[in-house]
PDB file of C-alpha atoms and ligand atoms in Angstrom:
ATOM      1  CA  MET A   1       0.019   0.052  -0.082  1.00  0.00           C
ATOM      2  CA  GLN A   2       1.453   3.441  -0.941  1.00  0.00           C
ATOM      3  CA  ILE A   3       0.167   6.272   1.464  1.00  0.00           C
ATOM      4  CA  ASP A   4       0.470   9.895   1.257  1.00  0.00           C
ATOM      5  CA  PRO A   5       0.377  11.494   4.680  1.00  0.00           C
ATOM      6  CA  LYS A   6      -1.445  14.700   2.920  1.00  0.00           C
ATOM      7  CA  THR A   7      -4.147  12.560   1.661  1.00  0.00           C
ATOM      8  CA  ALA A   8      -4.624   9.735   4.008  1.00  0.00           C
ATOM      9  CA  PRO A   9      -7.950   9.248   5.815  1.00  0.00           C
ATOM     10  CA  ALA A  10      -8.435  10.492   9.340  1.00  0.00           C
ATOM     11  CA  GLY A  11      -6.529   8.276  11.917  1.00  0.00           C
ATOM     12  CA  ALA A  12      -4.589   6.423   9.230  1.00  0.00           C
ATOM     13  CA  ILE A  13      -1.246   8.347  10.062  1.00  0.00           C
ATOM     14  CA  SER A  14      -1.188   7.365  13.668  1.00  0.00           C
ATOM     15  CA  LYS A  15      -2.345   3.644  13.143  1.00  0.00           C
ATOM     16  CA  VAL A  16       0.477   3.022  10.558  1.00  0.00           C
ATOM     17  CA  ILE A  17       3.051   4.908  12.181  1.00  0.00           C
ATOM     18  CA  ASN A  18       2.496   3.697  15.788  1.00  0.00           C
ATOM     19  CA  GLY A  19       2.066   0.269  14.401  1.00  0.00           C
ATOM     20  CA  CYS A  20       5.419   0.247  12.770  1.00  0.00           C
ATOM     21  CA  VAL A  21       7.498   2.271  15.207  1.00  0.00           C
ATOM     22  CA  VAL A  22       7.380  -0.644  17.990  1.00  0.00           C
ATOM     23  CA  PRO A  23       8.082  -1.484  20.488  1.00  0.00           C
ATOM     24  CA  ARG A  24       8.180   2.072  21.995  1.00  0.00           C
ATOM     25  CA  PRO A  25       9.863   2.876  25.591  1.00  0.00           C
ATOM     26  CA  ILE A  26       7.387   4.474  27.886  1.00  0.00           C
ATOM     27  CA  ALA A  27       8.642   7.567  29.714  1.00  0.00           C
ATOM     28  CA  TRP A  28       6.173   7.663  33.201  1.00  0.00           C
ATOM     29  CA  VAL A  29       6.611  11.481  33.790  1.00  0.00           C
ATOM     30  CA  SER A  30       6.159  12.694  37.242  1.00  0.00           C
ATOM     31  CA  SER A  31       5.931  16.601  37.763  1.00  0.00           C
ATOM     32  CA  MET A  32       4.494  18.917  40.300  1.00  0.00           C
ATOM     33  CA  ASP A  33       2.586  22.321  39.485  1.00  0.00           C
ATOM     34  CA  ALA A  34       3.626  25.535  41.054  1.00  0.00           C
ATOM     35  CA  ALA A  35       1.378  24.969  43.960  1.00  0.00           C
ATOM     36  CA  GLY A  36       2.970  21.509  44.740  1.00  0.00           C
ATOM     37  CA  VAL A  37       0.116  19.349  43.190  1.00  0.00           C
ATOM     38  CA  HIS A  38       1.764  15.872  42.104  1.00  0.00           C
ATOM     39  CA  ASN A  39       0.836  14.943  38.376  1.00  0.00           C
ATOM     40  CA  LEU A  40       1.927  11.723  36.573  1.00  0.00           C
ATOM     41  CA  ALA A  41       1.503  10.215  33.167  1.00  0.00           C
ATOM     42  CA  PRO A  42       2.665   8.034  30.616  1.00  0.00           C
ATOM     43  CA  PHE A  43       4.680   9.124  27.282  1.00  0.00           C
ATOM     44  CA  SER A  44       5.533   6.482  24.547  1.00  0.00           C
ATOM     45  CA  PHE A  45       7.135   9.166  22.257  1.00  0.00           C
ATOM     46  CA  PHE A  46      10.335   8.637  24.323  1.00  0.00           C
ATOM     47  CA  ASN A  47      14.010   8.118  23.841  1.00  0.00           C
ATOM     48  CA  VAL A  48      17.533   9.026  24.406  1.00  0.00           C
ATOM     49  CA  ALA A  49      18.801  12.267  22.863  1.00  0.00           C
ATOM     50  CA  ALA A  50      22.411  12.281  24.103  1.00  0.00           C
ATOM     51  CA  HIS A  51      24.717  11.211  26.537  1.00  0.00           C
ATOM     52  CA  ASN A  52      26.854  14.033  27.096  1.00  0.00           C
ATOM     53  CA  PRO A  53      25.104  15.980  28.541  1.00  0.00           C
ATOM     54  CA  PRO A  54      22.755  13.030  29.334  1.00  0.00           C
ATOM     55  CA  THR A  55      19.523  13.936  27.858  1.00  0.00           C
ATOM     56  CA  LEU A  56      16.121  12.487  27.280  1.00  0.00           C
ATOM     57  CA  LEU A  57      13.005  13.380  25.136  1.00  0.00           C
ATOM     58  CA  PHE A  58       9.557  12.753  25.205  1.00  0.00           C
ATOM     59  CA  CYS A  59       6.802  14.356  23.227  1.00  0.00           C
ATOM     60  CA  ALA A  60       3.558  15.799  24.564  1.00  0.00           C
ATOM     61  CA  GLU A  61       0.705  15.974  22.208  1.00  0.00           C
ATOM     62  CA  VAL A  62      -2.122  18.515  22.021  1.00  0.00           C
ATOM     63  CA  ARG A  63      -4.890  16.686  23.957  1.00  0.00           C
ATOM     64  CA  GLY A  64      -7.093  14.620  21.118  1.00  0.00           C
ATOM     65  CA  THR A  65     -10.322  14.851  23.390  1.00  0.00           C
ATOM     66  CA  ASP A  66     -10.665  18.722  23.726  1.00  0.00           C
ATOM     67  CA  GLY A  67      -7.574  20.332  21.970  1.00  0.00           C
ATOM     68  CA  GLY A  68      -6.102  21.138  25.417  1.00  0.00           C
ATOM     69  CA  VAL A  69      -2.419  21.267  26.715  1.00  0.00           C
ATOM     70  CA  LYS A  70      -1.618  18.249  28.883  1.00  0.00           C
ATOM     71  CA  ASP A  71      -0.678  19.123  32.474  1.00  0.00           C
ATOM     72  CA  THR A  72       2.607  17.420  32.252  1.00  0.00           C
ATOM     73  CA  TYR A  73       3.631  20.117  29.674  1.00  0.00           C
ATOM     74  CA  ASN A  74       2.152  22.902  31.716  1.00  0.00           C
ATOM     75  CA  ASN A  75       3.962  21.725  34.853  1.00  0.00           C
ATOM     76  CA  ILE A  76       7.495  21.207  33.195  1.00  0.00           C
ATOM     77  CA  LEU A  77       7.119  24.883  31.566  1.00  0.00           C
ATOM     78  CA  ALA A  78       6.022  26.279  34.997  1.00  0.00           C
ATOM     79  CA  THR A  79       8.728  24.525  37.303  1.00  0.00           C
ATOM     80  CA  LYS A  80      11.442  23.173  34.669  1.00  0.00           C
ATOM     81  CA  GLU A  81      11.876  20.024  36.572  1.00  0.00           C
ATOM     82  CA  TYR A  82      10.415  16.440  36.401  1.00  0.00           C
ATOM     83  CA  VAL A  83      11.333  12.713  36.624  1.00  0.00           C
ATOM     84  CA  ILE A  84      11.019  10.169  34.220  1.00  0.00           C
ATOM     85  CA  ASN A  85      10.239   6.791  35.556  1.00  0.00           C
ATOM     86  CA  ILE A  86      10.596   3.507  33.892  1.00  0.00           C
ATOM     87  CA  VAL A  87       7.459   1.122  33.552  1.00  0.00           C
ATOM     88  CA  THR A  88       7.848  -2.524  34.440  1.00  0.00           C
ATOM     89  CA  GLU A  89       5.398  -5.417  33.806  1.00  0.00           C
ATOM     90  CA  ASP A  90       4.143  -5.194  37.420  1.00  0.00           C
ATOM     91  CA  LEU A  91       3.372  -1.632  37.062  1.00  0.00           C
ATOM     92  CA  ALA A  92       1.693  -1.853  33.654  1.00  0.00           C
ATOM     93  CA  GLU A  93      -1.806  -1.562  35.493  1.00  0.00           C
ATOM     94  CA  ALA A  94      -0.912   1.375  37.471  1.00  0.00           C
ATOM     95  CA  MET A  95       0.587   3.082  34.380  1.00  0.00           C
ATOM     96  CA  ASN A  96      -2.363   2.468  32.632  1.00  0.00           C
ATOM     97  CA  LEU A  97      -4.440   4.036  35.233  1.00  0.00           C
ATOM     98  CA  SER A  98      -2.236   7.000  35.516  1.00  0.00           C
ATOM     99  CA  SER A  99      -3.116   8.021  31.812  1.00  0.00           C
ATOM    100  CA  THR A 100      -6.626   8.866  33.046  1.00  0.00           C
ATOM    101  CA  GLU A 101      -7.308  12.531  31.947  1.00  0.00           C
ATOM    102  CA  LEU A 102      -8.070  14.305  35.433  1.00  0.00           C
ATOM    103  CA  PRO A 103      -8.481  17.908  36.105  1.00  0.00           C
ATOM    104  CA  PRO A 104      -5.052  19.724  36.717  1.00  0.00           C
ATOM    105  CA  ASP A 105      -5.660  19.437  40.479  1.00  0.00           C
ATOM    106  CA  GLY A 106      -6.187  15.547  40.362  1.00  0.00           C
ATOM    107  CA  ASP A 107      -3.140  13.416  41.766  1.00  0.00           C
ATOM    108  CA  GLU A 108      -2.462  10.425  39.431  1.00  0.00           C
ATOM    109  CA  PHE A 109      -0.255   8.839  42.157  1.00  0.00           C
ATOM    110  CA  VAL A 110      -3.360   8.607  44.544  1.00  0.00           C
ATOM    111  CA  LEU A 111      -5.616   7.377  41.611  1.00  0.00           C
ATOM    112  CA  ALA A 112      -2.977   4.732  40.570  1.00  0.00           C
ATOM    113  CA  GLY A 113      -2.205   3.670  44.130  1.00  0.00           C
ATOM    114  CA  LEU A 114       1.510   4.811  43.890  1.00  0.00           C
ATOM    115  CA  THR A 115       4.055   6.206  46.405  1.00  0.00           C
ATOM    116  CA  PRO A 116       5.610   9.603  45.578  1.00  0.00           C
ATOM    117  CA  ALA A 117       9.356   9.406  47.084  1.00  0.00           C
ATOM    118  CA  PRO A 118      11.422  12.659  47.323  1.00  0.00           C
ATOM    119  CA  SER A 119      13.783  13.353  44.614  1.00  0.00           C
ATOM    120  CA  VAL A 120      17.572  14.314  45.185  1.00  0.00           C
ATOM    121  CA  ARG A 121      18.010  17.166  42.686  1.00  0.00           C
ATOM    122  CA  VAL A 122      14.480  18.355  41.679  1.00  0.00           C
ATOM    123  CA  ARG A 123      11.486  19.102  43.649  1.00  0.00           C
ATOM    124  CA  ALA A 124       8.922  16.516  41.519  1.00  0.00           C
ATOM    125  CA  PRO A 125       8.547  13.340  43.208  1.00  0.00           C
ATOM    126  CA  ARG A 126       9.763  10.063  41.603  1.00  0.00           C
ATOM    127  CA  ILE A 127       7.795   6.889  41.751  1.00  0.00           C
ATOM    128  CA  ALA A 128       8.885   4.732  44.635  1.00  0.00           C
ATOM    129  CA  GLU A 129       7.708   1.439  42.951  1.00  0.00           C
ATOM    130  CA  SER A 130       9.678   2.274  39.690  1.00  0.00           C
ATOM    131  CA  PRO A 131      13.322   0.345  39.646  1.00  0.00           C
ATOM    132  CA  ALA A 132      14.559   3.148  37.660  1.00  0.00           C
ATOM    133  CA  SER A 133      14.080   6.924  37.656  1.00  0.00           C
ATOM    134  CA  PHE A 134      15.778   9.632  36.043  1.00  0.00           C
ATOM    135  CA  GLU A 135      15.616  13.185  37.728  1.00  0.00           C
ATOM    136  CA  CYS A 136      15.697  15.658  34.801  1.00  0.00           C
ATOM    137  CA  VAL A 137      15.865  19.555  34.339  1.00  0.00           C
ATOM    138  CA  LEU A 138      13.947  21.032  31.266  1.00  0.00           C
ATOM    139  CA  SER A 139      16.769  22.152  28.637  1.00  0.00           C
ATOM    140  CA  GLN A 140      14.785  22.751  25.410  1.00  0.00           C
ATOM    141  CA  VAL A 141      11.368  22.522  24.160  1.00  0.00           C
ATOM    142  CA  VAL A 142      10.886  22.050  20.349  1.00  0.00           C
ATOM    143  CA  PRO A 143       7.127  22.693  18.931  1.00  0.00           C
ATOM    144  CA  ILE A 144       6.082  20.429  16.134  1.00  0.00           C
ATOM    145  CA  GLY A 145       2.676  21.344  14.104  1.00  0.00           C
ATOM    146  CA  ASP A 146       0.374  24.048  14.232  1.00  0.00           C
ATOM    147  CA  GLY A 147      -1.046  23.372  17.737  1.00  0.00           C
ATOM    148  CA  THR A 148      -4.113  21.620  16.663  1.00  0.00           C
ATOM    149  CA  PRO A 149      -4.648  17.872  17.784  1.00  0.00           C
ATOM    150  CA  GLY A 150      -1.502  15.525  16.588  1.00  0.00           C
ATOM    151  CA  SER A 151       0.792  18.638  16.915  1.00  0.00           C
ATOM    152  CA  SER A 152       3.290  18.174  19.655  1.00  0.00           C
ATOM    153  CA  TRP A 153       6.134  19.542  21.821  1.00  0.00           C
ATOM    154  CA  ILE A 154       9.599  17.558  21.971  1.00  0.00           C
ATOM    155  CA  ILE A 155      10.591  17.995  25.668  1.00  0.00           C
ATOM    156  CA  LEU A 156      14.301  17.532  25.996  1.00  0.00           C
ATOM    157  CA  GLY A 157      15.667  17.286  29.643  1.00  0.00           C
ATOM    158  CA  GLU A 158      19.154  17.077  31.175  1.00  0.00           C
ATOM    159  CA  VAL A 159      19.447  13.988  33.444  1.00  0.00           C
ATOM    160  CA  VAL A 160      20.774  15.375  36.870  1.00  0.00           C
ATOM    161  CA  HIS A 161      20.356  12.295  39.018  1.00  0.00           C
ATOM    162  CA  MET A 162      19.355   8.618  38.476  1.00  0.00           C
ATOM    163  CA  HIS A 163      17.813   6.127  40.981  1.00  0.00           C
ATOM    164  CA  ILE A 164      18.768   2.381  40.037  1.00  0.00           C
ATOM    165  CA  ALA A 165      17.335  -0.577  41.990  1.00  0.00           C
ATOM    166  CA  ASP A 166      20.378  -2.506  43.290  1.00  0.00           C
ATOM    167  CA  GLU A 167      18.847  -5.603  41.827  1.00  0.00           C
ATOM    168  CA  ILE A 168      18.896  -4.660  38.421  1.00  0.00           C
ATOM    169  CA  ILE A 169      22.435  -3.278  38.047  1.00  0.00           C
ATOM    170  CA  ASN A 170      25.884  -4.817  38.416  1.00  0.00           C
ATOM    171  CA  GLU A 171      29.096  -3.423  39.724  1.00  0.00           C
ATOM    172  CA  LYS A 172      29.991  -2.421  36.081  1.00  0.00           C
ATOM    173  CA  PHE A 173      26.849  -0.400  35.549  1.00  0.00           C
ATOM    174  CA  TYR A 174      25.095  -3.097  33.250  1.00  0.00           C
ATOM    175  CA  ILE A 175      21.480  -3.324  33.633  1.00  0.00           C
ATOM    176  CA  ASP A 176      19.791  -6.658  33.770  1.00  0.00           C
ATOM    177  CA  ALA A 177      17.003  -6.749  31.259  1.00  0.00           C
ATOM    178  CA  GLN A 178      15.391  -9.972  32.516  1.00  0.00           C
ATOM    179  CA  LYS A 179      15.387  -8.040  36.049  1.00  0.00           C
ATOM    180  CA  LEU A 180      14.274  -4.641  34.864  1.00  0.00           C
ATOM    181  CA  ARG A 181      11.368  -6.223  32.993  1.00  0.00           C
ATOM    182  CA  ALA A 182      10.371  -2.755  31.216  1.00  0.00           C
ATOM    183  CA  ILE A 183       7.347  -2.763  29.086  1.00  0.00           C
ATOM    184  CA  GLY A 184       6.994  -1.082  25.515  1.00  0.00           C
ATOM    185  CA  ARG A 185       3.974   0.325  23.737  1.00  0.00           C
ATOM    186  CA  LEU A 186       2.612  -1.060  20.426  1.00  0.00           C
ATOM    187  CA  SER A 187      -0.209   0.405  18.584  1.00  0.00           C
ATOM    188  CA  GLY A 188      -3.748   0.770  20.030  1.00  0.00           C
ATOM    189  CA  PHE A 189      -3.944  -1.113  23.394  1.00  0.00           C
ATOM    190  CA  GLY A 190      -0.800  -3.496  22.737  1.00  0.00           C
ATOM    191  CA  TYR A 191       2.291  -3.719  24.777  1.00  0.00           C
ATOM    192  CA  ALA A 192       5.422  -5.763  24.579  1.00  0.00           C
ATOM    193  CA  ARG A 193       7.727  -7.307  27.047  1.00  0.00           C
ATOM    194  CA  THR A 194      11.328  -6.940  26.914  1.00  0.00           C
ATOM    195  CA  ALA A 195      12.316 -10.187  28.481  1.00  0.00           C
ATOM    196  CA  ASP A 196      12.608 -11.913  25.210  1.00  0.00           C
ATOM    197  CA  THR A 197      16.197 -10.909  23.874  1.00  0.00           C
ATOM    198  CA  PHE A 198      18.800 -11.938  21.748  1.00  0.00           C
ATOM    199  CA  GLU A 199      22.698 -10.677  21.269  1.00  0.00           C
ATOM    200  CA  MET A 200      24.654  -9.762  18.211  1.00  0.00           C
ATOM    201  CA  LYS A 201      28.270  -8.451  18.512  1.00  0.00           C
ATOM    202  CA  ARG A 202      28.742  -5.134  16.547  1.00  0.00           C
ATOM    203  CA  PRO A 203      31.236  -5.553  13.673  1.00  0.00           C
ATOM    204  CA  PRO A 204      34.526  -3.986  14.151  1.00  0.00           C
ATOM    205  CA  SER A 205      35.091  -0.344  13.084  1.00  0.00           C
ATOM    206  CA  GLN A 206      36.580   0.135   9.633  1.00  0.00           C
ATOM    207  CA  LEU A 207      37.482   3.651  10.219  1.00  0.00           C
ATOM    208  CA  GLY A 208      41.545   3.981  10.591  1.00  0.00           C
ATOM    209  CA  SER A 209      42.616   5.179  14.073  1.00  0.00           C
ATOM    210  CA  LYS A 210      43.616   8.967  13.879  1.00  0.00           C
ATOM    211  CA  PRO A 211      47.708   9.221  13.565  1.00  0.00           C
TER     212      PRO A 211
HETATM  213  C1  FMN B   1       1.359   3.815  27.201  1.00  0.00           C
HETATM  214  C2  FMN B   1       0.819   5.295  26.821  1.00  0.00           C
HETATM  215  C3  FMN B   1       1.549   6.072  26.163  1.00  0.00           C
HETATM  216  C4  FMN B   1       1.322   7.214  25.801  1.00  0.00           C
HETATM  217  N1  FMN B   1       2.053   8.159  25.157  1.00  0.00           N
HETATM  218  C5  FMN B   1       1.801   9.437  25.093  1.00  0.00           C
HETATM  219  C6  FMN B   1       2.628  10.305  24.050  1.00  0.00           C
HETATM  220  O1  FMN B   1       3.842   9.923  23.852  1.00  0.00           O
HETATM  221  N2  FMN B   1       2.556  11.505  24.063  1.00  0.00           N
HETATM  222  C7  FMN B   1       1.239  12.125  24.533  1.00  0.00           C
HETATM  223  O2  FMN B   1       0.979  13.303  24.418  1.00  0.00           O
HETATM  224  N3  FMN B   1       0.330  11.374  25.312  1.00  0.00           N
HETATM  225  C8  FMN B   1       0.563   9.969  25.497  1.00  0.00           C
HETATM  226  N4  FMN B   1      -0.319   9.257  26.222  1.00  0.00           N
HETATM  227  C9  FMN B   1      -1.631   9.740  26.443  1.00  0.00           C
HETATM  228  C10 FMN B   1      -1.357  10.566  28.246  1.00  0.00           C
HETATM  229  O3  FMN B   1      -0.625   9.760  28.972  1.00  0.00           O
HETATM  230  C11 FMN B   1      -2.509  11.149  28.735  1.00  0.00           C
HETATM  231  O4  FMN B   1      -2.966  12.122  27.803  1.00  0.00           O
HETATM  232  C12 FMN B   1      -2.233  11.552  30.080  1.00  0.00           C
HETATM  233  O5  FMN B   1      -3.959  12.001  30.406  1.00  0.00           O
HETATM  234  C13 FMN B   1      -1.808  12.995  30.244  1.00  0.00           C
HETATM  235  O6  FMN B   1      -1.710  13.363  31.373  1.00  0.00           O
HETATM  236  P1  FMN B   1      -1.476  14.887  31.999  1.00  0.00           P
HETATM  237  O7  FMN B   1      -2.501  15.865  31.229  1.00  0.00           O
HETATM  238  O8  FMN B   1      -1.527  14.672  33.429  1.00  0.00           O
HETATM  239  O9  FMN B   1      -0.041  15.467  31.454  1.00  0.00           O
HETATM  240  C14 FMN B   1       0.095   7.954  26.478  1.00  0.00           C
HETATM  241  C15 FMN B   1      -0.939   7.152  27.025  1.00  0.00           C
HETATM  242  C16 FMN B   1      -0.613   5.719  27.180  1.00  0.00           C
HETATM  243  C17 FMN B   1      -1.448   4.877  28.087  1.00  0.00           C
END
Protein backbone atom coordinates (compact mmCIF):
# COMPACT_ATOMS: atom_id res chain seq x y z
CA MET A 1 0.00 0.00 0.00
CA GLN A 2 1.30 3.48 -0.82
CA ILE A 3 0.16 6.15 1.62
CA ASP A 4 0.51 9.88 1.14
CA PRO A 5 0.15 11.53 4.57
CA LYS A 6 -1.39 14.60 2.91
CA THR A 7 -4.36 12.61 1.54
CA ALA A 8 -4.55 9.70 4.02
CA PRO A 9 -7.94 9.25 5.76
CA ALA A 10 -8.36 10.49 9.33
CA GLY A 11 -6.65 8.22 11.82
CA ALA A 12 -4.52 6.43 9.21
CA ILE A 13 -1.27 8.21 10.01
CA SER A 14 -1.23 7.37 13.71
CA LYS A 15 -2.30 3.76 13.06
CA VAL A 16 0.47 3.20 10.51
CA ILE A 17 3.25 5.04 12.35
CA ASN A 18 2.37 3.74 15.83
CA GLY A 19 2.00 0.21 14.43
CA CYS A 20 5.42 0.24 12.76
CA VAL A 21 7.52 2.23 15.24
CA VAL A 22 7.47 -0.52 17.87
CA PRO A 23 8.05 -1.27 20.63
CA ARG A 24 8.20 2.25 21.99
CA PRO A 25 9.70 2.74 25.45
CA ILE A 26 7.46 4.52 27.92
CA ALA A 27 8.50 7.60 29.88
CA TRP A 28 6.39 7.64 33.01
CA VAL A 29 6.68 11.32 33.83
CA SER A 30 6.16 12.62 37.35
CA SER A 31 5.92 16.38 37.73
CA MET A 32 4.52 18.98 40.09
CA ASP A 33 2.68 22.23 39.47
CA ALA A 34 3.73 25.55 41.02
CA ALA A 35 1.35 24.91 43.97
CA GLY A 36 2.93 21.50 44.67
CA VAL A 37 0.18 19.24 43.22
CA HIS A 38 1.69 15.99 41.91
CA ASN A 39 1.06 14.75 38.38
CA LEU A 40 1.90 11.50 36.64
CA ALA A 41 1.38 10.36 33.04
CA PRO A 42 2.91 7.92 30.51
CA PHE A 43 4.45 9.06 27.19
CA SER A 44 5.62 6.53 24.60
CA PHE A 45 7.12 9.07 22.23
CA PHE A 46 10.28 8.70 24.30
CA ASN A 47 13.99 8.17 23.72
CA VAL A 48 17.62 9.00 24.53
CA ALA A 49 18.79 12.22 22.87
CA ALA A 50 22.42 12.35 24.08
CA HIS A 51 24.83 11.01 26.68
CA ASN A 52 26.88 14.19 27.14
CA PRO A 53 25.11 15.94 28.66
CA PRO A 54 22.82 12.99 29.42
CA THR A 55 19.57 14.02 27.78
CA LEU A 56 16.21 12.29 27.39
CA LEU A 57 13.36 13.41 25.16
CA PHE A 58 9.65 12.74 25.16
CA CYS A 59 6.78 14.35 23.28
CA ALA A 60 3.57 15.73 24.73
CA GLU A 61 0.83 15.98 22.13
CA VAL A 62 -2.06 18.42 22.09
CA ARG A 63 -4.94 16.58 23.78
CA GLY A 64 -7.13 14.80 21.24
CA THR A 65 -10.31 15.00 23.34
CA ASP A 66 -10.57 18.79 23.74
CA GLY A 67 -7.53 20.30 21.98
CA GLY A 68 -6.11 21.26 25.38
CA VAL A 69 -2.54 21.16 26.65
CA LYS A 70 -1.50 18.29 28.94
CA ASP A 71 -0.82 18.95 32.62
CA THR A 72 2.64 17.41 32.30
CA TYR A 73 3.62 20.00 29.71
CA ASN A 74 2.21 22.92 31.75
CA ASN A 75 3.97 21.70 34.92
CA ILE A 76 7.33 21.29 33.20
CA LEU A 77 7.12 24.72 31.63
CA ALA A 78 6.23 26.23 35.01
CA THR A 79 8.79 24.40 37.19
CA LYS A 80 11.46 23.29 34.65
CA GLU A 81 11.81 19.98 36.54
CA TYR A 82 10.42 16.45 36.32
CA VAL A 83 11.30 12.78 36.70
CA ILE A 84 11.14 10.05 34.05
CA ASN A 85 10.38 6.68 35.65
CA ILE A 86 10.59 3.33 33.85
CA VAL A 87 7.45 1.15 33.59
CA THR A 88 7.87 -2.55 34.41
CA GLU A 89 5.50 -5.49 33.84
CA ASP A 90 4.21 -5.42 37.41
CA LEU A 91 3.53 -1.67 37.17
CA ALA A 92 1.65 -1.87 33.86
CA GLU A 93 -1.86 -1.56 35.35
CA ALA A 94 -0.85 1.40 37.52
CA MET A 95 0.76 3.09 34.50
CA ASN A 96 -2.44 2.63 32.50
CA LEU A 97 -4.55 4.08 35.34
CA SER A 98 -2.21 7.07 35.55
CA SER A 99 -3.05 7.95 31.93
CA THR A 100 -6.60 8.90 33.02
CA GLU A 101 -7.39 12.48 32.04
CA LEU A 102 -7.93 14.25 35.37
CA PRO A 103 -8.49 17.95 36.07
CA PRO A 104 -5.18 19.79 36.76
CA ASP A 105 -5.64 19.48 40.57
CA GLY A 106 -6.15 15.68 40.34
CA ASP A 107 -3.23 13.54 41.58
CA GLU A 108 -2.59 10.40 39.48
CA PHE A 109 -0.30 8.99 42.22
CA VAL A 110 -3.39 8.65 44.42
CA LEU A 111 -5.55 7.31 41.57
CA ALA A 112 -2.98 4.64 40.65
CA GLY A 113 -2.08 3.72 44.25
CA LEU A 114 1.58 4.72 43.84
CA THR A 115 4.01 6.25 46.33
CA PRO A 116 5.64 9.60 45.58
CA ALA A 117 9.23 9.48 46.88
CA PRO A 118 11.43 12.56 47.31
CA SER A 119 13.92 13.27 44.54
CA VAL A 120 17.52 14.36 45.17
CA ARG A 121 18.04 17.24 42.71
CA VAL A 122 14.51 18.24 41.65
CA ARG A 123 11.32 19.07 43.55
CA ALA A 124 9.10 16.74 41.47
CA PRO A 125 8.71 13.34 43.16
CA ARG A 126 9.83 10.03 41.66
CA ILE A 127 7.73 6.86 41.77
CA ALA A 128 9.00 4.76 44.69
CA GLU A 129 7.75 1.53 43.03
CA SER A 130 9.73 2.05 39.80
CA PRO A 131 13.23 0.45 39.76
CA ALA A 132 14.70 3.19 37.55
CA SER A 133 14.05 6.93 37.75
CA PHE A 134 15.82 9.79 36.01
CA GLU A 135 15.61 13.25 37.54
CA CYS A 136 15.53 15.82 34.73
CA VAL A 137 15.89 19.56 34.33
CA LEU A 138 14.26 21.05 31.24
CA SER A 139 16.78 22.02 28.57
CA GLN A 140 14.74 22.67 25.41
CA VAL A 141 11.19 22.55 24.06
CA VAL A 142 10.76 22.07 20.31
CA PRO A 143 7.24 22.69 18.94
CA ILE A 144 5.97 20.44 16.12
CA GLY A 145 2.91 21.41 14.04
CA ASP A 146 0.35 24.20 14.27
CA GLY A 147 -1.08 23.53 17.74
CA THR A 148 -4.10 21.49 16.57
CA PRO A 149 -4.57 17.87 17.80
CA GLY A 150 -1.69 15.70 16.56
CA SER A 151 0.78 18.55 17.04
CA SER A 152 3.23 18.13 19.88
CA TRP A 153 6.17 19.51 21.78
CA ILE A 154 9.47 17.65 22.05
CA ILE A 155 10.59 18.08 25.63
CA LEU A 156 14.32 17.65 26.13
CA GLY A 157 15.68 17.36 29.64
CA GLU A 158 19.12 16.92 31.13
CA VAL A 159 19.39 14.00 33.54
CA VAL A 160 20.78 15.39 36.80
CA HIS A 161 20.37 12.30 39.00
CA MET A 162 19.56 8.59 38.51
CA HIS A 163 17.93 6.14 40.94
CA ILE A 164 18.59 2.51 39.96
CA ALA A 165 17.46 -0.40 42.15
CA ASP A 166 20.47 -2.47 43.26
CA GLU A 167 18.79 -5.70 42.03
CA ILE A 168 18.84 -4.62 38.35
CA ILE A 169 22.39 -3.21 38.03
CA ASN A 170 25.82 -4.84 38.43
CA GLU A 171 29.12 -3.35 39.58
CA LYS A 172 30.04 -2.52 35.96
CA PHE A 173 26.79 -0.53 35.59
CA TYR A 174 25.14 -3.06 33.23
CA ILE A 175 21.36 -3.21 33.60
CA ASP A 176 19.86 -6.72 33.59
CA ALA A 177 16.88 -6.64 31.19
CA GLN A 178 15.50 -9.87 32.69
CA LYS A 179 15.32 -8.21 36.08
CA LEU A 180 14.17 -4.79 34.89
CA ARG A 181 11.31 -6.27 32.82
CA ALA A 182 10.43 -2.95 31.19
CA ILE A 183 7.41 -2.84 28.91
CA GLY A 184 7.01 -1.09 25.58
CA ARG A 185 4.02 0.24 23.71
CA LEU A 186 2.69 -1.13 20.43
CA SER A 187 -0.27 0.37 18.56
CA GLY A 188 -3.76 0.69 20.03
CA PHE A 189 -3.97 -1.12 23.34
CA GLY A 190 -0.97 -3.38 22.66
CA TYR A 191 2.14 -3.68 24.82
CA ALA A 192 5.38 -5.67 24.53
CA ARG A 193 7.61 -7.33 27.11
CA THR A 194 11.38 -6.86 26.85
CA ALA A 195 12.47 -10.14 28.47
CA ASP A 196 12.65 -12.07 25.14
CA THR A 197 16.07 -10.86 23.95
CA PHE A 198 19.00 -11.98 21.78
CA GLU A 199 22.54 -10.68 21.27
CA MET A 200 24.67 -9.77 18.26
CA LYS A 201 28.25 -8.55 18.44
CA ARG A 202 28.81 -5.34 16.50
CA PRO A 203 31.17 -5.57 13.49
CA PRO A 204 34.59 -3.97 14.11
CA SER A 205 35.03 -0.37 13.02
CA GLN A 206 36.49 0.10 9.53
CA LEU A 207 37.56 3.66 10.28
CA GLY A 208 41.32 4.00 10.57
CA SER A 209 42.65 5.15 13.92
CA LYS A 210 43.77 8.77 14.04
CA PRO A 211 47.56 9.30 13.58
C1 LIG B 1 1.17 3.80 27.18
C2 LIG B 1 0.75 5.20 26.88
C3 LIG B 1 1.58 6.02 26.14
C4 LIG B 1 1.22 7.34 25.87
N1 LIG B 1 2.06 8.12 25.14
C5 LIG B 1 1.78 9.43 24.93
C6 LIG B 1 2.69 10.26 24.23
O1 LIG B 1 3.78 9.84 23.79
N2 LIG B 1 2.36 11.57 24.08
C7 LIG B 1 1.20 12.08 24.58
O2 LIG B 1 0.95 13.28 24.44
N3 LIG B 1 0.30 11.31 25.25
C8 LIG B 1 0.58 10.00 25.44
N4 LIG B 1 -0.30 9.22 26.15
C9 LIG B 1 -1.50 9.83 26.71
C10 LIG B 1 -1.22 10.57 28.03
O3 LIG B 1 -0.68 9.68 28.99
C11 LIG B 1 -2.56 11.14 28.55
O4 LIG B 1 -2.99 12.14 27.65
C12 LIG B 1 -2.50 11.70 29.95
O5 LIG B 1 -3.82 11.94 30.41
C13 LIG B 1 -1.73 13.01 30.04
O6 LIG B 1 -1.78 13.40 31.39
P1 LIG B 1 -1.52 14.86 31.90
O7 LIG B 1 -2.58 15.78 31.32
O8 LIG B 1 -1.65 14.70 33.39
O9 LIG B 1 -0.14 15.26 31.48
C14 LIG B 1 0.01 7.87 26.38
C15 LIG B 1 -0.86 7.02 27.12
C16 LIG B 1 -0.49 5.71 27.35
C17 LIG B 1 -1.41 4.82 28.15
